[in-house]
Amino acid sequence: MGVLADLRPPDRPMTVLLEREEPIAVIRLNRPEALNALSNQLMSELVGALENLDDDEAVRCIVLAGDDKAFASGADIGDLSNPTHLELYFGGRIDKWDAIRSVRTPIVAAVSGYCLGGGCELAMACDLIVASETAQFGQPETNLGVLPGAGGTQRLTRAIGKSKAMDVILTGRFLSAREAEAAGLVARVVAAEAWLDEAKRVAQAIAAKSPIGVRLAKESVNQAFETNLRAGLEAERKAFHLALSSEDAQEGMKAFLEKRKPEIKGK
Ligand code: HXC
């Protein structure tokens, strides 16, 4: 089972909660006493939940949320404080982040309150971020004598550019939701009471489309960060042809011409 093993001792509560509202599902991080710090248990349960949902055809889009106060305050500093190099390397930590990156179902991060360190990296590993106006984004690892270790130096820099990323990472300052939106980190900012509903609305809009087109589009956009322009355009063209040959694409275009709603089958 590797990283998917349920590492939770029998007396410990679940650190992620799953709400199914098909065709979407909502995963809630559930360690409010630690501002949803990403403990080893939480990361294992999160990856398990994501992989199960990714295999479930009834779920077309996933919302990943914390609570009003925090999306996640980062890696659990208690877990991080004394590991040996070997534990870090072989402890499955990296595999969990790779597993999140491999999820093909679109994931909307719904962020309210603190979104820091590994929490900000987790939000950035999702496909887009919907934020409450209360959200605060930061990579304060340099305050602890370390640096972002799950993609922060790479994803934040690609999202907001070198100068702002250096400002955030080297000084440890937080970006407000509005600043994060203006810089390109966040897709939408909404009023404090609306963050989760708005994220669900976005997820419903995605889930209403063909999962074939949507998944291939996600894969293709991600190629923009993995490769050069020529190879990215080639990957997009192949994905486009693949989507075009699906029943959903034929139905989508036929329905447009017949001025009716398409019947999406996921085929
Ligand atoms: C463990 C944490 C935690 C964390 C908060 N808590 N963040 N526990 N790991 N990352 C716990 C606190 O110890 C406290 O527990 C409770 O949550 C509430 O936190 P307070 O500090 O009392 O709240 P507040 O004063 O409102 O301050 C909020 C905060 C602060 C600004 C978010 O908690 C903070 O600075 N947290 C650390 C943020 C951080 O440095 N993140 C990066 C981590 S390193 P008690 O028991 O006292 O009530 C990282 C590396 C990623 O993420 C590498 C890849 C995995």
Short mmCIF file of C-alpha atoms in Angstrom, two decimals, residues 112-252:
data_model
loop_
_atom_site.label_atom_id
_atom_site.label_comp_id
_atom_site.label_asym_id
_atom_site.label_seq_id
_atom_site.Cartn_x
_atom_site.Cartn_y
_atom_site.Cartn_z
CA SER A 112 -9.97 31.04 3.82
CA GLY A 113 -7.59 32.37 6.48
CA TYR A 114 -4.00 31.16 6.72
CA CYS A 115 -2.49 29.46 3.69
CA LEU A 116 1.15 29.16 4.64
CA GLY A 117 4.25 27.13 3.88
CA GLY A 118 3.26 23.60 2.85
CA GLY A 119 -0.35 24.85 2.96
CA CYS A 120 0.37 27.39 0.24
CA GLU A 121 2.27 24.69 -1.67
CA LEU A 122 -0.75 22.41 -1.37
CA ALA A 123 -3.08 25.13 -2.68
CA MET A 124 -0.69 25.72 -5.58
CA ALA A 125 -0.57 21.98 -6.33
CA CYS A 126 -4.32 22.23 -6.96
CA ASP A 127 -5.52 23.52 -10.33
CA LEU A 128 -6.90 26.87 -9.26
CA ILE A 129 -7.44 28.81 -6.07
CA VAL A 130 -10.69 30.44 -4.95
CA ALA A 131 -10.06 32.63 -1.90
CA SER A 132 -11.96 34.42 0.80
CA GLU A 133 -11.01 38.07 1.21
CA THR A 134 -9.63 36.96 4.61
CA ALA A 135 -7.06 34.63 3.07
CA GLN A 136 -3.37 35.19 3.72
CA PHE A 137 -0.74 33.47 1.60
CA GLY A 138 2.87 33.04 2.59
CA GLN A 139 5.98 30.90 2.53
CA PRO A 140 7.42 31.72 5.96
CA GLU A 141 9.82 28.75 6.08
CA THR A 142 12.82 31.09 6.16
CA ASN A 143 11.60 32.16 9.64
CA LEU A 144 12.34 28.56 10.69
CA GLY A 145 15.77 28.42 9.06
CA VAL A 146 14.60 26.37 6.12
CA LEU A 147 12.94 27.05 2.76
CA PRO A 148 9.82 25.85 0.95
CA GLY A 149 10.30 22.13 0.33
CA ALA A 150 7.22 21.03 -1.60
CA GLY A 151 7.35 23.17 -4.69
CA GLY A 152 7.01 26.69 -3.24
CA THR A 153 10.15 28.18 -4.77
CA GLN A 154 9.10 26.84 -8.18
CA ARG A 155 5.31 27.20 -8.27
CA LEU A 156 5.14 30.57 -6.51
CA THR A 157 7.80 31.99 -8.82
CA ARG A 158 5.94 30.77 -11.89
CA ALA A 159 2.68 32.16 -10.51
CA ILE A 160 3.76 35.64 -9.39
CA GLY A 161 7.21 36.21 -10.90
CA LYS A 162 10.69 36.31 -9.43
CA SER A 163 10.70 39.64 -7.63
CA LYS A 164 7.45 39.10 -5.71
CA ALA A 165 8.30 35.45 -5.00
CA MET A 166 11.68 36.52 -3.58
CA ASP A 167 9.90 39.14 -1.45
CA VAL A 168 7.45 36.56 -0.05
CA ILE A 169 10.00 33.77 0.45
CA LEU A 170 13.01 35.75 1.68
CA THR A 171 11.14 38.11 4.03
CA GLY A 172 8.40 35.67 5.05
CA ARG A 173 5.71 38.33 4.59
CA PHE A 174 2.12 37.35 3.86
CA LEU A 175 0.17 38.33 0.74
CA SER A 176 -3.44 39.38 1.25
CA ALA A 177 -6.08 37.72 -0.91
CA ARG A 178 -6.40 40.83 -3.06
CA GLU A 179 -2.63 41.11 -3.54
CA ALA A 180 -2.44 37.40 -4.37
CA GLU A 181 -5.22 37.83 -6.92
CA ALA A 182 -3.56 40.86 -8.52
CA ALA A 183 -0.27 38.94 -8.70
CA GLY A 184 -1.88 35.94 -10.43
CA LEU A 185 -1.73 33.39 -7.62
CA VAL A 186 -5.48 33.36 -6.99
CA ALA A 187 -8.23 32.98 -9.60
CA ARG A 188 -11.14 34.56 -7.67
CA VAL A 189 -11.57 36.42 -4.38
CA VAL A 190 -14.99 36.54 -2.74
CA ALA A 191 -16.56 37.84 0.47
CA ALA A 192 -15.69 36.04 3.70
CA GLU A 193 -18.99 34.20 3.95
CA ALA A 194 -18.95 33.02 0.31
CA TRP A 195 -15.59 31.28 -0.16
CA LEU A 196 -16.76 27.67 0.03
CA ASP A 197 -19.98 28.21 -1.94
CA GLU A 198 -18.05 29.99 -4.68
CA ALA A 199 -15.47 27.19 -4.84
CA LYS A 200 -18.30 24.66 -5.12
CA ARG A 201 -19.91 26.74 -7.87
CA VAL A 202 -16.63 26.73 -9.81
CA ALA A 203 -16.34 22.96 -9.28
CA GLN A 204 -19.93 22.41 -10.47
CA ALA A 205 -19.22 24.42 -13.62
CA ILE A 206 -16.16 22.26 -14.33
CA ALA A 207 -18.03 19.06 -13.47
CA ALA A 208 -20.80 19.89 -15.96
CA LYS A 209 -18.36 19.52 -18.87
CA SER A 210 -16.98 16.39 -20.47
CA PRO A 211 -14.39 14.87 -18.11
CA ILE A 212 -12.37 13.93 -21.18
CA GLY A 213 -12.00 17.52 -22.42
CA VAL A 214 -11.47 18.82 -18.90
CA ARG A 215 -8.81 16.29 -17.89
CA LEU A 216 -6.93 16.70 -21.15
CA ALA A 217 -7.11 20.49 -20.76
CA LYS A 218 -5.68 20.24 -17.23
CA GLU A 219 -2.88 18.02 -18.50
CA SER A 220 -2.19 20.40 -21.35
CA VAL A 221 -2.10 23.57 -19.22
CA ASN A 222 0.30 21.81 -16.84
CA GLN A 223 2.57 21.09 -19.81
CA ALA A 224 3.12 24.85 -20.04
CA PHE A 225 5.17 24.54 -16.85
CA GLU A 226 6.97 21.34 -17.73
CA THR A 227 8.34 21.91 -21.20
CA ASN A 228 9.29 24.37 -23.93
CA LEU A 229 6.74 26.07 -26.20
CA ARG A 230 7.23 23.80 -29.20
CA ALA A 231 6.82 20.60 -27.15
CA GLY A 232 3.90 22.14 -25.25
CA LEU A 233 2.10 23.05 -28.47
CA GLU A 234 2.69 19.53 -29.78
CA ALA A 235 1.27 18.02 -26.57
CA GLU A 236 -1.75 20.33 -26.83
CA ARG A 237 -2.37 19.32 -30.45
CA LYS A 238 -2.31 15.60 -29.55
CA ALA A 239 -4.62 16.20 -26.59
CA PHE A 240 -6.98 18.18 -28.85
CA HIS A 241 -7.15 15.36 -31.40
CA LEU A 242 -7.75 12.85 -28.63
CA ALA A 243 -10.61 14.95 -27.22
CA LEU A 244 -12.05 15.50 -30.69
CA SER A 245 -12.41 11.76 -31.19
CA SER A 246 -14.52 11.33 -28.04
CA GLU A 247 -18.28 10.76 -28.14
CA ASP A 248 -18.69 13.77 -25.85
CA ALA A 249 -17.00 16.07 -28.37
CA GLN A 250 -19.19 14.82 -31.22
CA GLU A 251 -22.26 15.26 -29.02
CA GLY A 252 -21.10 18.70 -27.81
#
